[in-house]
XYZ file of N, CA and C in Angstrom:
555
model
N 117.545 115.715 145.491
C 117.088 115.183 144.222
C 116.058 114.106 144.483
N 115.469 113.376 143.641
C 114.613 112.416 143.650
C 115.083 111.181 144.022
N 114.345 110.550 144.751
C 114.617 108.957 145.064
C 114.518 107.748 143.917
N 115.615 106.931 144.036
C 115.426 105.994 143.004
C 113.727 105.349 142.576
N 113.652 105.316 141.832
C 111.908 104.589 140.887
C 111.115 105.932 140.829
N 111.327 107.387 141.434
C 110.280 108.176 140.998
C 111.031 109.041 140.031
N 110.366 109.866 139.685
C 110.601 110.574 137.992
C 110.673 112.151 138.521
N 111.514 113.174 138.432
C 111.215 114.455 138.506
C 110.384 114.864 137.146
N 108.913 115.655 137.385
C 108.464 116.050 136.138
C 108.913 117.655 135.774
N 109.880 118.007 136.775
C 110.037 119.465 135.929
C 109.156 120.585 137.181
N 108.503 120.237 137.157
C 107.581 121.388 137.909
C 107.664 121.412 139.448
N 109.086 120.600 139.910
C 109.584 121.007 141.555
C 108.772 119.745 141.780
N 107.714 118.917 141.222
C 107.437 116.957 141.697
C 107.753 115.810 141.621
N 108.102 115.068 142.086
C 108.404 113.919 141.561
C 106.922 113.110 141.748
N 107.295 112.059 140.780
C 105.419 110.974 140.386
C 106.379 109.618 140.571
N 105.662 109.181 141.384
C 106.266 107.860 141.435
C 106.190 106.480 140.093
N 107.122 105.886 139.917
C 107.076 105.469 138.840
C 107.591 103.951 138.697
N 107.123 102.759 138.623
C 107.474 101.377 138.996
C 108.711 101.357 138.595
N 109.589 100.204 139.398
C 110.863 100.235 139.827
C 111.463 99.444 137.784
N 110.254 99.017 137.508
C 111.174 98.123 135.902
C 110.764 98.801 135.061
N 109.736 100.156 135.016
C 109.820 101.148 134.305
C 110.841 101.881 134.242
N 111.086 102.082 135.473
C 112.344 102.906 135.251
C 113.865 102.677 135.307
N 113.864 101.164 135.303
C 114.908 100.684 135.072
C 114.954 100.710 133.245
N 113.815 100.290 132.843
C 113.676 100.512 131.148
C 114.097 101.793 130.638
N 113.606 102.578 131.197
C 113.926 104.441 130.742
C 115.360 104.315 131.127
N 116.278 103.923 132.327
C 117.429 104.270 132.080
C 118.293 103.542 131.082
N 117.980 102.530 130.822
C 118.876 101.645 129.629
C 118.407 102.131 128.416
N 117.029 102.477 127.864
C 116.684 103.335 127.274
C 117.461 104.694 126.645
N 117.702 105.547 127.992
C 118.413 106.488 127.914
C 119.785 106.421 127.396
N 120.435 105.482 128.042
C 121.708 104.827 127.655
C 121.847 104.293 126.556
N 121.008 103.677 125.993
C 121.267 103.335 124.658
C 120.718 104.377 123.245
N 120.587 105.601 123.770
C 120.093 106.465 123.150
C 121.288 107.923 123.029
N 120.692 108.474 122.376
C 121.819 109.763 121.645
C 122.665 110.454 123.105
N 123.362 110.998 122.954
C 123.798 111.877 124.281
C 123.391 113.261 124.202
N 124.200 113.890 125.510
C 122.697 115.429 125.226
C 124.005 115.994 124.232
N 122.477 116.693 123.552
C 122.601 117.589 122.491
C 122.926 117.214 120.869
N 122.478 115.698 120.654
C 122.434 114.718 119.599
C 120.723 114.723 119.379
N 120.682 114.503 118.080
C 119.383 113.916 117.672
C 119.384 112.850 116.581
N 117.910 112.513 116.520
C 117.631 111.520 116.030
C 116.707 111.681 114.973
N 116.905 110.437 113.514
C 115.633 110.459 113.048
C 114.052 110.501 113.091
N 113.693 111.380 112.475
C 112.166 111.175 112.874
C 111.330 109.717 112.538
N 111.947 109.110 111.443
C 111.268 107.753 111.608
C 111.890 106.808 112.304
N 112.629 106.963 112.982
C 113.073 105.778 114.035
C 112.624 106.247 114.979
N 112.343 107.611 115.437
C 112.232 108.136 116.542
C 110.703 107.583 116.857
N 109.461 107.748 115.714
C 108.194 107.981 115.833
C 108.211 105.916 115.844
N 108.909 105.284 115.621
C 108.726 103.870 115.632
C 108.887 103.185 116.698
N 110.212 103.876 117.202
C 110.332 103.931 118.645
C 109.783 103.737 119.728
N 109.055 105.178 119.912
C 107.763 105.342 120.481
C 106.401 104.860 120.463
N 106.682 103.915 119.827
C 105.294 103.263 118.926
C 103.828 104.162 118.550
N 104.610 105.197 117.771
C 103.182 105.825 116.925
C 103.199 104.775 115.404
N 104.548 104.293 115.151
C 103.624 103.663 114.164
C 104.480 101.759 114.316
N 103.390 100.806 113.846
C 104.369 99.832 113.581
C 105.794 99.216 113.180
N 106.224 99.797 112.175
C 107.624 99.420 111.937
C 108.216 100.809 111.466
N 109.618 100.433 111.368
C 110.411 101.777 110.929
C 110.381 102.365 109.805
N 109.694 101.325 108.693
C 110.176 101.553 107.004
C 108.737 102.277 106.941
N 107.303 101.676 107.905
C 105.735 102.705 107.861
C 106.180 104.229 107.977
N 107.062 104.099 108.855
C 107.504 105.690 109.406
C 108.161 106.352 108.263
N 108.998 105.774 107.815
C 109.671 106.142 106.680
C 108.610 106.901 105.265
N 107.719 105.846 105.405
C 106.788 105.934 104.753
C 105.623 107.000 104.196
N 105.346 107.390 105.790
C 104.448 108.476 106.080
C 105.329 109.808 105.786
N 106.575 109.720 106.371
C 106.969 110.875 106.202
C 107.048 111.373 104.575
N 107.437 110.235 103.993
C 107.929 110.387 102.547
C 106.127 110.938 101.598
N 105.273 110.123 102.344
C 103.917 111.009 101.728
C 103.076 112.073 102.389
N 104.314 112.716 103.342
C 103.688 113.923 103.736
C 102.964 113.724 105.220
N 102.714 112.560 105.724
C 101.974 112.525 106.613
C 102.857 112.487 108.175
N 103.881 113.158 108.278
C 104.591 113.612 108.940
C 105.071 114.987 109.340
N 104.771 115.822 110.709
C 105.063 117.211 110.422
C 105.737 117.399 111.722
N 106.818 117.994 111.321
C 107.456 118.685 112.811
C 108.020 119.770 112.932
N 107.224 120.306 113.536
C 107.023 122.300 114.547
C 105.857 122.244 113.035
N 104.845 122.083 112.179
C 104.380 122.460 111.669
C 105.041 122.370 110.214
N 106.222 121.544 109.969
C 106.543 121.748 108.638
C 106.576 119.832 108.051
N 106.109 119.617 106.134
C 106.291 118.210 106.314
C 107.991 117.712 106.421
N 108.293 117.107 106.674
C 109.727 116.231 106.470
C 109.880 115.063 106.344
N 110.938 114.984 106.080
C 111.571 113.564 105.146
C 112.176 112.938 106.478
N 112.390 111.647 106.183
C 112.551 110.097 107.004
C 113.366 110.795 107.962
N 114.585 111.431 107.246
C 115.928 111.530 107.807
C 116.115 113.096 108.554
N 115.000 113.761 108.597
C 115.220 114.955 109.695
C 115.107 114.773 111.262
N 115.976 115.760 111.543
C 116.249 115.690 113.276
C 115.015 115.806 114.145
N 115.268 115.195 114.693
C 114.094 115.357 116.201
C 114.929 115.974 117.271
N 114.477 116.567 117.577
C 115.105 117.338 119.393
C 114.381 117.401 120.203
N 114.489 117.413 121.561
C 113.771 117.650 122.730
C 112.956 118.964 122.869
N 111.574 119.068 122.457
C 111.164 120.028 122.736
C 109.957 120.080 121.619
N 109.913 119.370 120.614
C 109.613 119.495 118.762
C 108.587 118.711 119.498
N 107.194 119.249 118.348
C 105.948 119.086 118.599
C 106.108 117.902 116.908
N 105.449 116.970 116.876
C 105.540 116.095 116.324
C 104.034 115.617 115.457
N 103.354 115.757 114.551
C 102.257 115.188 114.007
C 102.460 114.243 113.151
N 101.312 112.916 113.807
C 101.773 111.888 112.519
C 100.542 111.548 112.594
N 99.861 111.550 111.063
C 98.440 110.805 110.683
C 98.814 109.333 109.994
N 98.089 108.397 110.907
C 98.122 107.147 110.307
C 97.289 106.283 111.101
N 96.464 105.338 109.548
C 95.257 105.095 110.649
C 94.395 105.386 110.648
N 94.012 106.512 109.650
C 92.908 107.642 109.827
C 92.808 108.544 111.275
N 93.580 108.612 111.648
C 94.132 109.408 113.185
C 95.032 110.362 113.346
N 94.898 111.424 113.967
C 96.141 112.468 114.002
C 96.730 112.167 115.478
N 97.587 112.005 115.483
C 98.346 112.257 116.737
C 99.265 113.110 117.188
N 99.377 113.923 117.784
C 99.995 115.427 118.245
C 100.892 114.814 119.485
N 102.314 114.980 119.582
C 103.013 114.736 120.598
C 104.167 115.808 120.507
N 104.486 116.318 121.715
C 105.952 116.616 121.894
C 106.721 115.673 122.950
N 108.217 116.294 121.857
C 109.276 114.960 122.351
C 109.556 115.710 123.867
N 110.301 114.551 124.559
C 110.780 114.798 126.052
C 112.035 113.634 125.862
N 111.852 112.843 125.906
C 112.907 112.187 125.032
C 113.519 111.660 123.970
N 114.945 111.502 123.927
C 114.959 111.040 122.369
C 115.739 109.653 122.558
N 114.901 108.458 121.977
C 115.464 107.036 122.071
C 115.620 106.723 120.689
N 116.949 106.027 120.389
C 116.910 105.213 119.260
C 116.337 103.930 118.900
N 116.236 102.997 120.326
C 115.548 101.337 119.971
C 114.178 101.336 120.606
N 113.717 100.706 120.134
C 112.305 100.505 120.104
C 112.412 99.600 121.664
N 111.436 100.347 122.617
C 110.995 99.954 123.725
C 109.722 99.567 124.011
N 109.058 99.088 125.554
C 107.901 98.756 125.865
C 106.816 100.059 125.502
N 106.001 99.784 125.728
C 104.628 100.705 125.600
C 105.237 101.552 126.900
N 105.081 101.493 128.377
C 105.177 101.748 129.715
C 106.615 103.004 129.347
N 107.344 102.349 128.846
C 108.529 103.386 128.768
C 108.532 104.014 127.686
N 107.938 103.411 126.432
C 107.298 105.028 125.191
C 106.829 105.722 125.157
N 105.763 106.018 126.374
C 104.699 106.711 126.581
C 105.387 107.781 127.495
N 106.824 107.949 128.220
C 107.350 108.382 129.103
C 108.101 109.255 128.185
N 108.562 108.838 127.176
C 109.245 109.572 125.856
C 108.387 110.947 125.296
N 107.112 111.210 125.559
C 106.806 112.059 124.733
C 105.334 112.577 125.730
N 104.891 113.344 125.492
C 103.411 113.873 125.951
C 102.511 114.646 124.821
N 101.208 113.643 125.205
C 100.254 113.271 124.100
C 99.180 114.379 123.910
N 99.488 115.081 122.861
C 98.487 116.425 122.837
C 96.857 116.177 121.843
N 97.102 114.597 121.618
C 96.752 113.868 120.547
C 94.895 114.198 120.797
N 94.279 114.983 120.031
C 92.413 114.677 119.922
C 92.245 113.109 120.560
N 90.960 113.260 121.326
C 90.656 111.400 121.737
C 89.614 111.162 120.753
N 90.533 109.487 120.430
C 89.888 108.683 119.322
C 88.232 108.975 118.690
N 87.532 108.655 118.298
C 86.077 108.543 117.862
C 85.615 106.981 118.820
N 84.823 107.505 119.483
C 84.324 106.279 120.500
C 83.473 105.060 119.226
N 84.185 104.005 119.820
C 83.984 102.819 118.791
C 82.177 102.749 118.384
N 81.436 103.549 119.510
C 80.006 103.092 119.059
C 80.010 103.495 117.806
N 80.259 104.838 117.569
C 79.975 105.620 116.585
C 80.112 105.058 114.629
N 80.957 103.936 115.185
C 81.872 103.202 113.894
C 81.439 102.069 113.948
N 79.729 102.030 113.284
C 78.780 100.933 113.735
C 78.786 99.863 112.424
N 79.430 98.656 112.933
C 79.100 97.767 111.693
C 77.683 98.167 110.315
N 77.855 98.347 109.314
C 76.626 98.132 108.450
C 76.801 97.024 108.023
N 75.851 96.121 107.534
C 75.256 95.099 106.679
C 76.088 93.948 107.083
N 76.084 93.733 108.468
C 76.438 92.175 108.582
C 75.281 91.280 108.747
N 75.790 90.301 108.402
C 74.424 89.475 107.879
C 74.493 88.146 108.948
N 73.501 87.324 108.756
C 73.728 86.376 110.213
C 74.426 84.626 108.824
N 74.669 84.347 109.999
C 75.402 83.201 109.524
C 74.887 82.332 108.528
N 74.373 81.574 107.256
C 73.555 81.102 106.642
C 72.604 81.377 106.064
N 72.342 82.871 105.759
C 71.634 83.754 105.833
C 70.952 83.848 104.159
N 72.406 83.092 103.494
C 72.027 82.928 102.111
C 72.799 84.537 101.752
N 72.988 84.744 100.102
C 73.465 85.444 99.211
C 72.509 86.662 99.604
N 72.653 87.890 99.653
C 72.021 88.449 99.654
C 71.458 89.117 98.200
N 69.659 89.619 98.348
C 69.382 89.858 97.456
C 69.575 91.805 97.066
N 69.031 91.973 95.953
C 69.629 93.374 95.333
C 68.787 93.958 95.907
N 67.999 93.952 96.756
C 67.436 95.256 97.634
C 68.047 94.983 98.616
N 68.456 93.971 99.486
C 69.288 93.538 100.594
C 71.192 94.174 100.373
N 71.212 94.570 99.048
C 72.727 95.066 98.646
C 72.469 96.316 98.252
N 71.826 96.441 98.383
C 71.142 98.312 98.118
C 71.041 99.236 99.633
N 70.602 98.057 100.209
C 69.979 98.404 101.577
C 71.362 98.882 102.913
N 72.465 97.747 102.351
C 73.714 97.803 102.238
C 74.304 98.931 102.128
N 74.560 99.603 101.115
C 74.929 100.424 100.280
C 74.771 101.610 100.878
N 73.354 101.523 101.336
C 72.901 103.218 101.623
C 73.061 103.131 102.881
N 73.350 102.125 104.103
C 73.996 102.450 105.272
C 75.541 102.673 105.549
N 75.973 101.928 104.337
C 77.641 102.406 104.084
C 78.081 103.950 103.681
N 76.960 104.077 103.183
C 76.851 105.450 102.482
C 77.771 105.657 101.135
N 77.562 104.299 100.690
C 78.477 104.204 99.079
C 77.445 104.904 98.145
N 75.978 104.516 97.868
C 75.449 105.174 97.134
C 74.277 106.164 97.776
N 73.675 107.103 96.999
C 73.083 108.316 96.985
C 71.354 107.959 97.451
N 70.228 108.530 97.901
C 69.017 107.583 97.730
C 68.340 107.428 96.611
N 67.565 106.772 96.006
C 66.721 107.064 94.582
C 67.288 105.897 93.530
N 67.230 105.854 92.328
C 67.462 104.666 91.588
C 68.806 104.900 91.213
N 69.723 103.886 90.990
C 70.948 103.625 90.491
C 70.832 104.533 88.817
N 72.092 104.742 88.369
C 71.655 105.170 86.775
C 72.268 104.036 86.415
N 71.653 104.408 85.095
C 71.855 103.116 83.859
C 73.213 103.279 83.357
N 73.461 102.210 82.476
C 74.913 102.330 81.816
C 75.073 103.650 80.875
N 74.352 104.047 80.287
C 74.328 105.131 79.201
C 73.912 104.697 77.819
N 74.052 105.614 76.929
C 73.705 105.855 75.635
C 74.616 104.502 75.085
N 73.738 104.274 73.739
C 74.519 103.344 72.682
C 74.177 101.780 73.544
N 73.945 101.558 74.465
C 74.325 100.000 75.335
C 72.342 99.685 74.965
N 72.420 98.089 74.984
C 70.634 97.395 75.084
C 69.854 97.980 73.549
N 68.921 97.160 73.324
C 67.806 98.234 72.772
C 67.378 99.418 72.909
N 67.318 99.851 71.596
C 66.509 101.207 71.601
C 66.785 101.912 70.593
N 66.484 103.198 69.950
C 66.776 103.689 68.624
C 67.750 104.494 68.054
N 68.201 104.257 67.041
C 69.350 104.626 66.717
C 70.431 102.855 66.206
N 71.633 103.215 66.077
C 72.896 102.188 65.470
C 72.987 102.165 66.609
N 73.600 100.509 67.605
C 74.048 100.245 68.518
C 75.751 100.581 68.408
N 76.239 99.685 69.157
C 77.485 99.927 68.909
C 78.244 99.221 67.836
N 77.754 98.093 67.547
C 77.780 97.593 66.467
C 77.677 98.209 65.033
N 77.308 99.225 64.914
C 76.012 99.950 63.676
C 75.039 99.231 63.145
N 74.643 99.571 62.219
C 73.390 98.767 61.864
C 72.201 99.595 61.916
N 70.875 99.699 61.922
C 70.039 99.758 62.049
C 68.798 99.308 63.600
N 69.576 98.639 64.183
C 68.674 98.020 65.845
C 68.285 97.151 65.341
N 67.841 97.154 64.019
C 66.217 95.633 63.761
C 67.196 94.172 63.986
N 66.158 93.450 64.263
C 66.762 91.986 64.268
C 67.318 91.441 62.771
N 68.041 91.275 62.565
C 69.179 90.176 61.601
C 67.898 89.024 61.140
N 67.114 88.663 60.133
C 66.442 87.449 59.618
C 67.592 86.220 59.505
């Protein structure tokens, strides 16, 4: 069998693995389900730190943004060893299958040992380029300077803004008021 601190991965290798990592994975283990028990999917995915706290997890699942083998589920469905796991949050998909199942929330070093990451890689930060920061003292900006804004955010379209519509300002016809438009003597 394997020597204490390395890890059998299954495939006849062992990977060597620091001696307080894997002291973490076994208390880990120990304080976790026994074989052939499972666990919630939002404690499980909190666990592991795909998401910040347990009640987010709860959360996602409850609006769908939770899927496991491909189906959505609720807070309180089983996880097992083997279940391919999707959780969007973040604006991010993350794709994992389980390898282990822990109930308490551990280090990064020993969560990452819990599961293997089938996850797309991130959008490289260049790409997610600040628009319209302005320099320090720079003063209020003006309405072509908030336009200019706008169309690198990609909030508005190119060409002129539209107007409020019909009935609003001068012009012909009863305002909203009724009347006639002319000025009041």
């Amino acid at each position: 069998m394997a020597s204490e601190g390395a890890e059998y991965d299954g495939a006849g290798d062992t990977k060597a693995v620091d001696p307080k990592v894997a002291a973490a994975i076994a208390a880990a283990e120990a304080a976790g389900p026994q074989s052939g028990q499972t666990v919630r999917v939002d404690s499980w995915i909190w666990a592991v730190r795909l998401v910040k706290t347990r009640s987010l997890g709860a959360t996602a699942c409850r609006g769908g943004h939770v899927r496991v083998n491909g189906e959505r589920v609720k807070p309180a469905h089983a996880v097992r060893v083997g279940d391919e796991v999707r959780v969007r949050h973040e604006g991010r998909e993350r794709v994992v299958v389980v390898t282990r199942l822990i109930r308490k929330r551990v280090g990064a070093p020993v969560a990452a040992q819990c599961y293997i990451d089938n996850s797309p890689p991130p959008p490289p930060r260049e790409a997610i380029a600040p628009a319209g920061i302005r320099d320090r003292g720079a003063g209020r900006p003006t309405k072509r300077d908030r336009r200019e804004m706008e169309r690198l955010r990609g909030l508005a379209g190119p060409g002129p803004m539209p107007g409020p519509g019909p009935g609003f300002g001068p012009g012909p016809g009863p305002g909203p008021g009724g009347g006639s438009g002319k000025p009041r003597p």
